[in-house]
Short mmCIF file of C-alpha atoms in Angstrom, two decimals:
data_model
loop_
_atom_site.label_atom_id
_atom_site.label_comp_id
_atom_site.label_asym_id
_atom_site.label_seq_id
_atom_site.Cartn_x
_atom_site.Cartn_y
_atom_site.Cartn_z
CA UNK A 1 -28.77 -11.94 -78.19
CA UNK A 2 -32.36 -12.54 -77.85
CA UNK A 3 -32.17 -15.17 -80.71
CA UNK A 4 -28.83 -16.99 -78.59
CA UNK A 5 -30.98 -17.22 -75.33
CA UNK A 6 -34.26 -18.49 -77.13
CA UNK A 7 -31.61 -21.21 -78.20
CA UNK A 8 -30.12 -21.89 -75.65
CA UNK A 9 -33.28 -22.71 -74.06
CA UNK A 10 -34.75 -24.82 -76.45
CA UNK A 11 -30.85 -26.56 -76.44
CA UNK A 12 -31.65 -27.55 -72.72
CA UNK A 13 -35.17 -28.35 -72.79
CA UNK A 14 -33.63 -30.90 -75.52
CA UNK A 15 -31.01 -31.48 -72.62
CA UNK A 16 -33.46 -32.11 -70.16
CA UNK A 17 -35.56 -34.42 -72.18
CA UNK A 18 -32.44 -36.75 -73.19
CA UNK A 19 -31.73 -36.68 -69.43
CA UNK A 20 -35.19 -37.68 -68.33
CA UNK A 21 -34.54 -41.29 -71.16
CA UNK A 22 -32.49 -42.84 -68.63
CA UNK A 23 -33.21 -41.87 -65.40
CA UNK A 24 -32.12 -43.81 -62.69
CA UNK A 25 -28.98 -43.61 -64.58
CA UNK A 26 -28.56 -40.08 -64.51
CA UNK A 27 -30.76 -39.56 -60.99
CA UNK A 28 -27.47 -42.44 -59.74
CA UNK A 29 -24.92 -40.21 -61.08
CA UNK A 30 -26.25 -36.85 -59.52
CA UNK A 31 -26.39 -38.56 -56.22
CA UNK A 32 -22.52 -40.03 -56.18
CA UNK A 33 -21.35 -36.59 -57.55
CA UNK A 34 -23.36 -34.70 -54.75
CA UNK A 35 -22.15 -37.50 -52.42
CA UNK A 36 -18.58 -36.45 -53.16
CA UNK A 37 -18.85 -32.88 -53.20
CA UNK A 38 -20.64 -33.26 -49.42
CA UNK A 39 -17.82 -35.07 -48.09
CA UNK A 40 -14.68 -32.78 -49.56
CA UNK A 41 -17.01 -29.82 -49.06
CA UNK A 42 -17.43 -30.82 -45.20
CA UNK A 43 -13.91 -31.86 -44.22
CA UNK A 44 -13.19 -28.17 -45.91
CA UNK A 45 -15.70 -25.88 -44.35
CA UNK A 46 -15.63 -28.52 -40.93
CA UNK A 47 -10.80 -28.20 -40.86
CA UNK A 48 -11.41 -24.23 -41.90
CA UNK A 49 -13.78 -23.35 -39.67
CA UNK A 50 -11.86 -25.60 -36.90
CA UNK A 51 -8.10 -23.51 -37.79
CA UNK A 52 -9.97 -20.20 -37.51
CA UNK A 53 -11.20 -20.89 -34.07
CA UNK A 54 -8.28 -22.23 -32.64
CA UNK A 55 -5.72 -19.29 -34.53
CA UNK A 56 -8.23 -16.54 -32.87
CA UNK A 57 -8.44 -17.75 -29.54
CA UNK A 58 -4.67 -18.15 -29.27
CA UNK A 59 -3.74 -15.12 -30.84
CA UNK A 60 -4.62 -14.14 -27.29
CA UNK A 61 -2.15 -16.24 -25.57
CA UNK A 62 1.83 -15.05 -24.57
CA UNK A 63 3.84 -13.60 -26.90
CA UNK A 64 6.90 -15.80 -26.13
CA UNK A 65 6.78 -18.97 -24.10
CA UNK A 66 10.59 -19.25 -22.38
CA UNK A 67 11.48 -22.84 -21.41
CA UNK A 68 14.61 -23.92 -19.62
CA UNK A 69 16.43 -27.22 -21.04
CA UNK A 70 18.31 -29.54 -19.82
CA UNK A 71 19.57 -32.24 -21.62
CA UNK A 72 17.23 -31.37 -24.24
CA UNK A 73 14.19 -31.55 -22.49
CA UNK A 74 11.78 -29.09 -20.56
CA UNK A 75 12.92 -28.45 -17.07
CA UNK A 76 11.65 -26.17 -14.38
CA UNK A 77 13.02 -22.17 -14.05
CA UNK A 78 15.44 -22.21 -11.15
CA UNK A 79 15.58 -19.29 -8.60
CA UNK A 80 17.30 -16.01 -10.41
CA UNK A 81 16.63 -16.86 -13.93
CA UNK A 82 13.87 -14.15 -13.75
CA UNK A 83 16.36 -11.75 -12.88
CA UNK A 84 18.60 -12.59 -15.19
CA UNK A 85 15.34 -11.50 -17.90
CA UNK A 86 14.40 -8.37 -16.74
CA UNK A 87 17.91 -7.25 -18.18
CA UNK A 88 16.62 -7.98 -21.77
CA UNK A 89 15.71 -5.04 -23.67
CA UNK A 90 11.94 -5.44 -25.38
CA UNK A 91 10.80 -7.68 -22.41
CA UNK A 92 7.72 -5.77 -21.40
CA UNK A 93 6.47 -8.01 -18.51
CA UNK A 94 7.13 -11.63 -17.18
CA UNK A 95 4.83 -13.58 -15.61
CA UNK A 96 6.18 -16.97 -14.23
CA UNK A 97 3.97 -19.90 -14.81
CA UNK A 98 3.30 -22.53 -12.55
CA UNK A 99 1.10 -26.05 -14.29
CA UNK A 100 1.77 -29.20 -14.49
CA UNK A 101 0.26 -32.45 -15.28
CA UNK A 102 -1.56 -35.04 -13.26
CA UNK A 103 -3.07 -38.57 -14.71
CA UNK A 104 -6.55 -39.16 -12.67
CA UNK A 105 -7.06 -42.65 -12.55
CA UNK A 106 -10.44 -42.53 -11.70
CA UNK A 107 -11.55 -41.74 -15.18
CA UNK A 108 -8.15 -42.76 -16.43
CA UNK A 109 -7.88 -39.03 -18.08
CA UNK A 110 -4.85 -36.75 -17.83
CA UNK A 111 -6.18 -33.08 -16.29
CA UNK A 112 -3.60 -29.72 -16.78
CA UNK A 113 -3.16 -28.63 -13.16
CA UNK A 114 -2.91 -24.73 -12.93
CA UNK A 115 -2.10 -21.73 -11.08
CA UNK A 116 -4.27 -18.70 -12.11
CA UNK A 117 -2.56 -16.05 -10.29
CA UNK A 118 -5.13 -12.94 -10.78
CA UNK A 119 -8.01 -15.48 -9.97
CA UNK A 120 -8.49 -15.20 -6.25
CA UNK A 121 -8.56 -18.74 -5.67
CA UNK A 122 -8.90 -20.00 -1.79
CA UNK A 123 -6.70 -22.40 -0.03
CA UNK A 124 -7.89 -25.66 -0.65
CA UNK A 125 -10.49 -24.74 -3.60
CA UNK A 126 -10.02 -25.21 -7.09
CA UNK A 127 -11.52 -24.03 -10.19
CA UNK A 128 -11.90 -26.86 -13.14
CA UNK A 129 -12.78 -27.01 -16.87
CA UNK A 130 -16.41 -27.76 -17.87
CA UNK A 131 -15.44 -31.67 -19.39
CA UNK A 132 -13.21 -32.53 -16.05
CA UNK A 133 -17.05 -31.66 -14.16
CA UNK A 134 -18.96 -33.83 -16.47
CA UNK A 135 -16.09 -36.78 -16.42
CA UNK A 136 -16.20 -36.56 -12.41
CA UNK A 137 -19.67 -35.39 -12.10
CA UNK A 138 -18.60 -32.68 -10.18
CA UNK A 139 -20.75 -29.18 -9.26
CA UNK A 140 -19.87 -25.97 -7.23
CA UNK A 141 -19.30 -26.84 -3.48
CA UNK A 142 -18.62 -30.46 -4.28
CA UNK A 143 -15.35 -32.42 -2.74
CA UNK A 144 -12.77 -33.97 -4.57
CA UNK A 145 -9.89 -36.07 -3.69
CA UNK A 146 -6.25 -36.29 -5.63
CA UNK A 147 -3.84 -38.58 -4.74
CA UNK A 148 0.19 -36.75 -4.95
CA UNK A 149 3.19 -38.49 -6.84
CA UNK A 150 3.99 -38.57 -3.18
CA UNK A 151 0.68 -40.86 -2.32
CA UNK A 152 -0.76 -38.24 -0.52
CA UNK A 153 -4.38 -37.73 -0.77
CA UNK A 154 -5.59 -34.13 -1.28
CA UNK A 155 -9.07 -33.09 -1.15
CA UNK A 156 -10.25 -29.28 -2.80
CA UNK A 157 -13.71 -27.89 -2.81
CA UNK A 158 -14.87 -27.13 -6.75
CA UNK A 159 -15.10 -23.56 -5.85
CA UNK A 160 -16.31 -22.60 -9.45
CA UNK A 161 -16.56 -24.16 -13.21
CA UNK A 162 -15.32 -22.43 -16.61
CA UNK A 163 -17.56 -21.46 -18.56
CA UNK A 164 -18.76 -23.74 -21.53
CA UNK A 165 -18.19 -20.86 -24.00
CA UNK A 166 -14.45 -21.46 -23.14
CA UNK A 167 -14.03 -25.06 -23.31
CA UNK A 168 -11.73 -25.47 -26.38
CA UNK A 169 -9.08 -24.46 -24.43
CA UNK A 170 -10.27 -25.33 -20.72
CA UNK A 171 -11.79 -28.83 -21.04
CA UNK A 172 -9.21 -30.23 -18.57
CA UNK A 173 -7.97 -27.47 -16.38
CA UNK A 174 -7.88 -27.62 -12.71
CA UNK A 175 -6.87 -24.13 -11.33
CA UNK A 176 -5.40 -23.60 -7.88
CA UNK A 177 -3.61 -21.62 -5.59
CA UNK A 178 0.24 -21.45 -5.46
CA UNK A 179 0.81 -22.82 -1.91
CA UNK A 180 -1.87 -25.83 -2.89
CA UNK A 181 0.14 -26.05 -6.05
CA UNK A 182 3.52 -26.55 -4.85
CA UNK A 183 2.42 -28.87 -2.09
CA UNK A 184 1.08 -31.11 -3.90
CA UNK A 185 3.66 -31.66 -6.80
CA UNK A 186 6.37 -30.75 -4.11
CA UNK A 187 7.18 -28.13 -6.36
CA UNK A 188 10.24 -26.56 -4.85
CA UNK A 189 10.41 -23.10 -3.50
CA UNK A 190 11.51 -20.04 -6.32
CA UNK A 191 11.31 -22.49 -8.93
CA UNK A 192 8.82 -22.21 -11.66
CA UNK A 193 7.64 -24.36 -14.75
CA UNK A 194 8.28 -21.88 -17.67
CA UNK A 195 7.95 -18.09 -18.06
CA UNK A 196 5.60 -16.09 -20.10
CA UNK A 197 6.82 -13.06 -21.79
CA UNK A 198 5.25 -9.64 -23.42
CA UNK A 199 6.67 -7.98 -25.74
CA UNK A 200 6.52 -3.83 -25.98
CA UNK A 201 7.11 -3.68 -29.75
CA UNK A 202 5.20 -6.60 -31.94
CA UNK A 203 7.86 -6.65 -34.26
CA UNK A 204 10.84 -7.43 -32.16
CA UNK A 205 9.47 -10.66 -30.94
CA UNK A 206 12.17 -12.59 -33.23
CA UNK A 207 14.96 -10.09 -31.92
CA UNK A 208 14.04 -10.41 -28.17
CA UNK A 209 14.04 -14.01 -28.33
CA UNK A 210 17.09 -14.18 -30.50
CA UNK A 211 18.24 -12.18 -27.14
CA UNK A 212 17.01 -14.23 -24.89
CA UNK A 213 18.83 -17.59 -26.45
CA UNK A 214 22.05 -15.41 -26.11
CA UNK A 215 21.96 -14.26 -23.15
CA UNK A 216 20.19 -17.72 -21.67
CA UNK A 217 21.86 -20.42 -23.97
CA UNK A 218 19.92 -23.19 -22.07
CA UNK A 219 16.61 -21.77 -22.96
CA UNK A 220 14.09 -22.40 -25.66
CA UNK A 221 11.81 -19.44 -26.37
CA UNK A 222 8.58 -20.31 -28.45
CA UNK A 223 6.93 -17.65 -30.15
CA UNK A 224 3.05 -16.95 -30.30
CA UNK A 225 3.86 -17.01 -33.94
CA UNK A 226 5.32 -20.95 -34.05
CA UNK A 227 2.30 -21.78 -31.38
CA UNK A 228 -0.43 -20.42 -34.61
CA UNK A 229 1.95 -22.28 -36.70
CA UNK A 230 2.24 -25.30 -35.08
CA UNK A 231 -1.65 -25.87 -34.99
CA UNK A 232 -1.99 -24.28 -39.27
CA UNK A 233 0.06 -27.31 -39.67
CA UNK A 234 -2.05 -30.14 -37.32
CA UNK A 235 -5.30 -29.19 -39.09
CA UNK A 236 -3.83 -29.17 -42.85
CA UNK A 237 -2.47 -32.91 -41.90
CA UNK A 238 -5.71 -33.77 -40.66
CA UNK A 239 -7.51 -31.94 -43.26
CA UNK A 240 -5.31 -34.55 -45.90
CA UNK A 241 -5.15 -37.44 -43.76
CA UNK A 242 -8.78 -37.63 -44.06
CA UNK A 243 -8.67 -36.32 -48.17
CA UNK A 244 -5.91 -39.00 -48.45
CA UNK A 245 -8.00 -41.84 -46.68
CA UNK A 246 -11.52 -40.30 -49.21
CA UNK A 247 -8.98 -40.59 -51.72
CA UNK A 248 -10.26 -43.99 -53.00
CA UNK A 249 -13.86 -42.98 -53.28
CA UNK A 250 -12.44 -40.07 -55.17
CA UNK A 251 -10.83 -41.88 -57.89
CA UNK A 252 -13.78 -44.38 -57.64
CA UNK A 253 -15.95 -41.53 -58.39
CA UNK A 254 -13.30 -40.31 -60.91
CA UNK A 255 -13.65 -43.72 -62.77
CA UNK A 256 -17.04 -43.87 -62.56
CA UNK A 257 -17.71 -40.31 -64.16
CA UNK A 258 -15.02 -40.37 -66.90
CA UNK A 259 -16.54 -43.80 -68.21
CA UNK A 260 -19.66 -42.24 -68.28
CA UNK A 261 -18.84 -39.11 -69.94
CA UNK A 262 -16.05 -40.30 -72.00
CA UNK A 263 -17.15 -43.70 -73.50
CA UNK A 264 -20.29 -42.23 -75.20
CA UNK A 265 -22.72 -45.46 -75.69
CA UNK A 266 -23.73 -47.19 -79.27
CA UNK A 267 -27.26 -45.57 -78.30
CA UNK A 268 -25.76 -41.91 -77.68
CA UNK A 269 -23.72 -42.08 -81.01
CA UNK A 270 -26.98 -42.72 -82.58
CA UNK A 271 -28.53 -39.85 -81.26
CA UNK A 272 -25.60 -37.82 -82.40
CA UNK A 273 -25.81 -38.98 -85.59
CA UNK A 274 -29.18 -39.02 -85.98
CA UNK A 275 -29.20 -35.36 -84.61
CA UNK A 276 -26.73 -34.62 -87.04
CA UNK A 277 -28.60 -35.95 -90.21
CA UNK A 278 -31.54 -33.94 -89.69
CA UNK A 279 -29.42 -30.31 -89.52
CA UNK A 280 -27.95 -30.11 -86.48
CA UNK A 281 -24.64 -27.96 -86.73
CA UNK A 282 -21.34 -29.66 -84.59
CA UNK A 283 -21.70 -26.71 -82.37
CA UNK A 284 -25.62 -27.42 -81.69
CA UNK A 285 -24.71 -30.74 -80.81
CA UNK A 286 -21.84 -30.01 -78.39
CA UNK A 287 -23.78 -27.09 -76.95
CA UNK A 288 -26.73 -29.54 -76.16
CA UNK A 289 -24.51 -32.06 -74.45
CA UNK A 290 -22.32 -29.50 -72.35
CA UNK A 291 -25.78 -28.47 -70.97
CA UNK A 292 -26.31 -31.69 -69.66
CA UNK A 293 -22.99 -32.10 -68.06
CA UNK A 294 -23.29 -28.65 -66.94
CA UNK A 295 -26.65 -29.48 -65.31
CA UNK A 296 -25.76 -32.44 -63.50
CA UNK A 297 -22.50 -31.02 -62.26
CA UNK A 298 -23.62 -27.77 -60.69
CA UNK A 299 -27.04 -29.61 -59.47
CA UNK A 300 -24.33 -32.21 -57.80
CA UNK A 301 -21.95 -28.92 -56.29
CA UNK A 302 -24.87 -27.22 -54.80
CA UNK A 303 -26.46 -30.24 -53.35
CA UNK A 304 -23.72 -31.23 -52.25
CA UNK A 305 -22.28 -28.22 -50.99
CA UNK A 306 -25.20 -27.31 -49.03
CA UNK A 307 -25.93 -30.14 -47.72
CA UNK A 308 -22.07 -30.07 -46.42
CA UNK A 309 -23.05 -26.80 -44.95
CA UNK A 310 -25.97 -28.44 -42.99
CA UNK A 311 -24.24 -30.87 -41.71
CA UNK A 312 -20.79 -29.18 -40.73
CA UNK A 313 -22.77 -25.99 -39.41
CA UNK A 314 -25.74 -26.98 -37.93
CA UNK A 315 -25.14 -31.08 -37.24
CA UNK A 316 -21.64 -30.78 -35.63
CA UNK A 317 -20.09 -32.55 -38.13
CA UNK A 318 -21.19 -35.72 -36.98
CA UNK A 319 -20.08 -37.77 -39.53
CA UNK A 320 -16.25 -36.37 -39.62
CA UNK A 321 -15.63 -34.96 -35.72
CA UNK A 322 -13.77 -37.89 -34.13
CA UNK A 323 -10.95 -37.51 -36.64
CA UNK A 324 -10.92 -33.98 -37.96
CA UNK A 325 -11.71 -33.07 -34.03
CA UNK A 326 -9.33 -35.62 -32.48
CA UNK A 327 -10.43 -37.54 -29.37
CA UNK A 328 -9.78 -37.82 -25.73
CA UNK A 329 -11.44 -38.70 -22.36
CA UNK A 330 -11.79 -35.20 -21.73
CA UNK A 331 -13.57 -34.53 -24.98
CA UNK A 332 -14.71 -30.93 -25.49
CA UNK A 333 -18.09 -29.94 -26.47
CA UNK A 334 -18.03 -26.25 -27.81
CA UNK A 335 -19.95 -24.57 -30.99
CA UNK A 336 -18.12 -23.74 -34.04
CA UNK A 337 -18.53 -20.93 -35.25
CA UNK A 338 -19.03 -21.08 -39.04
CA UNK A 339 -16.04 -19.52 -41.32
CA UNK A 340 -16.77 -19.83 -45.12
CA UNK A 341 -13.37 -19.00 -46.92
CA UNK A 342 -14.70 -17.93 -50.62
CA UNK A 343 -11.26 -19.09 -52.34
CA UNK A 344 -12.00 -22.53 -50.93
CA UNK A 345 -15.19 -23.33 -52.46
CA UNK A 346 -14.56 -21.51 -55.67
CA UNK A 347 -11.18 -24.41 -55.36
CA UNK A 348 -13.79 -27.31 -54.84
CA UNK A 349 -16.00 -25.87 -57.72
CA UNK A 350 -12.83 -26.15 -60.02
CA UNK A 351 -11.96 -29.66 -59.34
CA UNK A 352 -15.29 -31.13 -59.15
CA UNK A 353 -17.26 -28.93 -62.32
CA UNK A 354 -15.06 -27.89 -64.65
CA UNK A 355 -12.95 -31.36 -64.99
CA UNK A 356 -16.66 -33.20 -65.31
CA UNK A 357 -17.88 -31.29 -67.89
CA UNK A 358 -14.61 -30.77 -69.53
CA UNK A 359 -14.14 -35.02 -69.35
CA UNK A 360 -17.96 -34.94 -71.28
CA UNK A 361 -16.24 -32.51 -74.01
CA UNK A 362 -13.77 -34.28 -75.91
CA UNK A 363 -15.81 -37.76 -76.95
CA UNK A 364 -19.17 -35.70 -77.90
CA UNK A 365 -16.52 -33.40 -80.44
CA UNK A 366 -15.12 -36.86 -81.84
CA UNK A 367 -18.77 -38.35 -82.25
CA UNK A 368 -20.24 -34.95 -83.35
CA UNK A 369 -17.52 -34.20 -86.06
CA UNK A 370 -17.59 -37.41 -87.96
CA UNK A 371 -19.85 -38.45 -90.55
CA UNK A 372 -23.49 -38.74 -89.86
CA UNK A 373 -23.86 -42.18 -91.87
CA UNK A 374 -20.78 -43.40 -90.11
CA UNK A 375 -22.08 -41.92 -86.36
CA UNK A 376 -25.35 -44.15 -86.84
CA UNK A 377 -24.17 -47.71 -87.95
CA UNK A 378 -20.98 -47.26 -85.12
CA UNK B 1 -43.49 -23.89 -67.45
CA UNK B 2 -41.57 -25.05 -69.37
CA UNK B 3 -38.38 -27.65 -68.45
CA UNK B 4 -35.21 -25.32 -69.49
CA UNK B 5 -37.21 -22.25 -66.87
CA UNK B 6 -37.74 -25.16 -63.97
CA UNK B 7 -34.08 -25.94 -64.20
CA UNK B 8 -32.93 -22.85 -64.10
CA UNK B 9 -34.80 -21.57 -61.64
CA UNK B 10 -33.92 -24.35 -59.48
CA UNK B 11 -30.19 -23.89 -60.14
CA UNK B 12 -30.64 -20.11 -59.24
CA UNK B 13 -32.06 -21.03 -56.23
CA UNK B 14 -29.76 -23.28 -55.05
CA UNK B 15 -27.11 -20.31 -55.91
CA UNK B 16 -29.05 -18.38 -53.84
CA UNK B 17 -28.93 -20.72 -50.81
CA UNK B 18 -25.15 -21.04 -51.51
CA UNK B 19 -24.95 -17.34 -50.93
CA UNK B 20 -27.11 -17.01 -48.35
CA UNK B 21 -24.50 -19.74 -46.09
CA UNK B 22 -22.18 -17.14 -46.10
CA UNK B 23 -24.94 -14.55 -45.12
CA UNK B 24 -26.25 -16.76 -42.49
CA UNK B 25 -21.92 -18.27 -41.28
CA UNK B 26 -21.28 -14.30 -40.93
CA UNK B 27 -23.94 -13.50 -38.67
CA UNK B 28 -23.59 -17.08 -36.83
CA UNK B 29 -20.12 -15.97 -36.18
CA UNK B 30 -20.82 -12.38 -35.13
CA UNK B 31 -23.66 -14.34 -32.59
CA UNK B 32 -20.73 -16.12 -31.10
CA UNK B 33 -18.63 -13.77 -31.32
CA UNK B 34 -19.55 -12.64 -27.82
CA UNK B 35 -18.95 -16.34 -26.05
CA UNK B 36 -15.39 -16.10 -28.22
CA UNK B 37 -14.53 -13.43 -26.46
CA UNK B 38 -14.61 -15.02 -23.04
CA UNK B 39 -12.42 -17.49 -24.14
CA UNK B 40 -10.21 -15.22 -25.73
CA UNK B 41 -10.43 -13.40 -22.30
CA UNK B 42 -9.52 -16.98 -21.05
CA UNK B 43 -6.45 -17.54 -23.06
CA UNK B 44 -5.07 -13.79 -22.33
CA UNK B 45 -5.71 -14.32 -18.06
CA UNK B 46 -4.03 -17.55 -17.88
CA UNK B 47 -1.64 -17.61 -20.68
CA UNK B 48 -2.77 -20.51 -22.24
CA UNK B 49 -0.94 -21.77 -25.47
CA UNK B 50 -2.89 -24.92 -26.65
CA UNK B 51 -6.51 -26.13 -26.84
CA UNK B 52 -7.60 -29.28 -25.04
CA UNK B 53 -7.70 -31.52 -27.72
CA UNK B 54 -6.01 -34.56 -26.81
CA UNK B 55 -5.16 -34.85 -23.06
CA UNK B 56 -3.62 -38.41 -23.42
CA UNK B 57 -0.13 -37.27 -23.49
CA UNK B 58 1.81 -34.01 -22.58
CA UNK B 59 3.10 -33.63 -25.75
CA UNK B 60 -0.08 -34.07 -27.46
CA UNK B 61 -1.74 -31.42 -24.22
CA UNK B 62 0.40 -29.14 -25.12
CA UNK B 63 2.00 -29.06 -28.57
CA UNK B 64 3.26 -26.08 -28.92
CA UNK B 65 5.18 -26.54 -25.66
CA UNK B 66 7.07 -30.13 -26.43
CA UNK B 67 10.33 -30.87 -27.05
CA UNK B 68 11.64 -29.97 -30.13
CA UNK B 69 13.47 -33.69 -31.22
CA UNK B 70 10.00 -35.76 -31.86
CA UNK B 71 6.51 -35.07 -31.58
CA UNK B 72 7.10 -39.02 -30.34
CA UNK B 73 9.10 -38.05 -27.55
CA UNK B 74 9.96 -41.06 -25.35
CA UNK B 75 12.69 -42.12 -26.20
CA UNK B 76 14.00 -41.13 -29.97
CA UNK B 77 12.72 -43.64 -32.75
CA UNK B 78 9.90 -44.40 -30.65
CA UNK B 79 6.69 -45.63 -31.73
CA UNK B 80 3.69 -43.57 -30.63
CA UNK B 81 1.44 -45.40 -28.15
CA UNK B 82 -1.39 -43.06 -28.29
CA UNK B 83 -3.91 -43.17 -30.94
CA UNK B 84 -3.78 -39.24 -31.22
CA UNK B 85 -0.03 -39.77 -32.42
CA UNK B 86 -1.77 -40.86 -35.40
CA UNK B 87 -3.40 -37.58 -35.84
CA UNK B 88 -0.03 -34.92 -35.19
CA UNK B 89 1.50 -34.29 -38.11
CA UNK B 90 5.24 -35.27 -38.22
CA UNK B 91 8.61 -34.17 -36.01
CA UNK B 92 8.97 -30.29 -36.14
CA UNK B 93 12.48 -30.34 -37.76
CA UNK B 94 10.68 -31.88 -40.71
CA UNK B 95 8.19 -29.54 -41.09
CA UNK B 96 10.00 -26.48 -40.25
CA UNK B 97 7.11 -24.94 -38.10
CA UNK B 98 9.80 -23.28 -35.86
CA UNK B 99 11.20 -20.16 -36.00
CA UNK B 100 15.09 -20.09 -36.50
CA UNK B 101 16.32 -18.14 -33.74
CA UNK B 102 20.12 -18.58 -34.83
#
């Protein structure tokens, strides 16, 4: 064993040495493989890290979401619908919901307008997200006018801000009380915009709502479970919208690395030969050139990688945000908390690594197996 | 020293600092655990079903809460006008992200 390591050693000072020839070369190639590995490493850590958040802060939010349709689309909860609920077996509590939407031309932005029941909120004052105060430059105690569908002007009193921590999900809310709330939309009387449901038993979600569709044919029920769903599926489309549009420095990169380790060089088929004429065994010689492959690849995957890490972690992503974050007027500004998934990177090792070193494989074995004499006047 | 120990012990180091990411992302994420919380507290109080990240359109607001026909839902066989449209994955009945309740 002792004997293997001692050679192994010497195999990659030898390794090193031949590496050290040509330089810029080699110094070019470690830099566009650590290039690569940065920017799939950082749309994967930056799109994982981005699904975790958003799946753990809605796992919070209502079990089932009951709309009313009409002609296929949403439409507000007439007077004795409720009722009609409370006769569904499973159906734990329901809370009515009252929001809507309302386009501020101001800062030509679109703000969720809100009634936070269990909030205590004043006549006439409202509560708003942290990214509506910075777009309006708004603070506690400060005035601020709407103007109705009707053309009524309506002026509140910013009574209180969410808290930053919160933003990913409050950048643009605007709570208020009910009466303020239906005056201003003319909401009518009784009627509400959809109906939030809990559930006593977790696993007869799918049953009560199956319920609910047959006892209310005109509703749409949308489960907790298809909201987590519905968002898995936005970040995996951005996640290969953006692999998709890296997908041509990819196969440059490809290209680029199988022409260097496949196509071995009049110069390297020299030094294979010329290896092989003064007693290097086949094996030797393959061993010696998988170390250099090996080298530059994982030198590449953990520059790369960390350097991902850096950026995604402790830069904000700066480089990828606008289109792995999305964009709006209201942008929010919140920390992301890092999520590493293991499987992930060991997935990113695989395809960058192993198919770089195995690409170096195949030409060395051809050169190394044939006929010293021959390898040197190729 | 000599090369083949300099590599090495560079590559060991830089598995080292590989390991020591997820060291450091765990304990970043416990830190903020605590601010997480609040928002989680957030979602739970007001019954909130999306995150704010594109306010241009209600259907982009609130995903989860569109229609079902089109995630381009002005009239069917529109084309999106907002540059977010670009970034939502395609209609639901293509994906099959929704439950089947029938």
């Amino acid at each position: 064993m002792r004997t293997w390591i001692e050679k192994q050693l010497y195999l990659i000072d030898f390794a090193l040495a031949s590496l050290a020839r040509k330089k810029a070369k080699h110094f070019g190639l470690l830099l566009l493989f650590a290039a690569l590995v940065f920017v799939l490493a950082s749309v994967s850590l930056y799109t994982h890290a981005l699904r975790r958040e958003t799946q753990s802060l809605l796992a919070a939010s209502p079990e089932i979401v009951l709309q009313r349709l009409v002609a296929g689309r949403h439409d507000l909860i007439p007077p004795g619908y409720l009722e009609r609920l409370g006769t569904i077996r499973g159906v734990q509590k329901i809370q009515p919901r009252l929001w809507g939407y309302y386009y501020d031309a101001v800062v030509k932005a679109n703000y969720t307008f809100m009634v936070a029941p269990d909030m205590a909120i004043a006549r006439g004052e409202i509560v708003v997200g942290p990214a509506l105060m910075r777009a309006r430059g708004l603070a506690p105690g400060n005035g601020v006018s709407f103007r109705s569908y009707t053309g009524e002007l309506f002026t509140f009193i910013v009574g209180d801000v969410l808290p930053q921590a919160s933003e990913l999900v409050s950048a643009d809310l605007v709570l208020m009380h009910e009466a303020d709330f239906r005056a201003f939309f003319k909401y009518p009387e009784g009627h509400y915009t959809d109906v939030a449901l809990s559930i006593a038993n977790p696993q007869e979600v799918k049953n009560v709502a199956k319920k609910l569709l047959n006892q209310l044919p005109d509703s749409r029920p949308i489960l907790r479970e298809e909201v987590l769903r519905t968002y898995a599926s936005l970040f995996d489309w951005r996640e290969g919208l953006m692999l998709a549009l890296l997908s041509a420095a990819i196969l440059a990169f490809v290209i680029f690395a199988w022409d260097k380790a496949a196509g071995l060089s009049a110069e390297e088929r020299r030094e294979i030969g010329i290896l092989k004429a003064i007693g290097w065994e086949t094996g030797e010689v393959l061993s010696m050139k998988s170390w250099e492959a090996i080298l530059i690849a994982l030198a590449a995957f953990l520059v790369g990688y960390l350097a991902a890490y850096l950026h995604v972690f402790h830069q904000h992503a700066f480089l990828f945000e606008p289109v792995l974050k999305g964009w709006a007027v209201l942008y929010p500004r919140f920390a992301l908390p890092p999520h590493i998934d293991g499987l992930q990177i060991a997935t990113l090792f695989f395809f960058t690594v192993v198919p770089y070193v195995a690409a170096t494989l195949v030409p060395i074995w051809r050169a190394a197996t044939i006929d010293p004499d021959a390898a040197m006047r190729l | 020293m000599r090369p083949a120990h300099f590599a090495l012990i560079l590559l060991a180091l830089g598995a080292v600092a590989l390991w020591a990411t997820f060291i450091e992302a765990d304990g970043r994420a416990n830190r903020l655990a605590a601010t997480r919380e609040g928002a989680r507290a957030l979602v739970a109080r007001l019954q909130l079903t999306d995150p704010v990240l594109f306010t241009e359109a209600r259907y982009t607001r609130h995903l989860s809460q569109a229609d079902l026909h089109s995630a381009f839902q002005d009239h069917p066989l529109a084309f999106e006008h907002f540059p977010s449209g670009s970034l939502v994955p395609p209609p639901a009945g293509l994906l099959a992200r929704y439950a089947h309740l029938d």
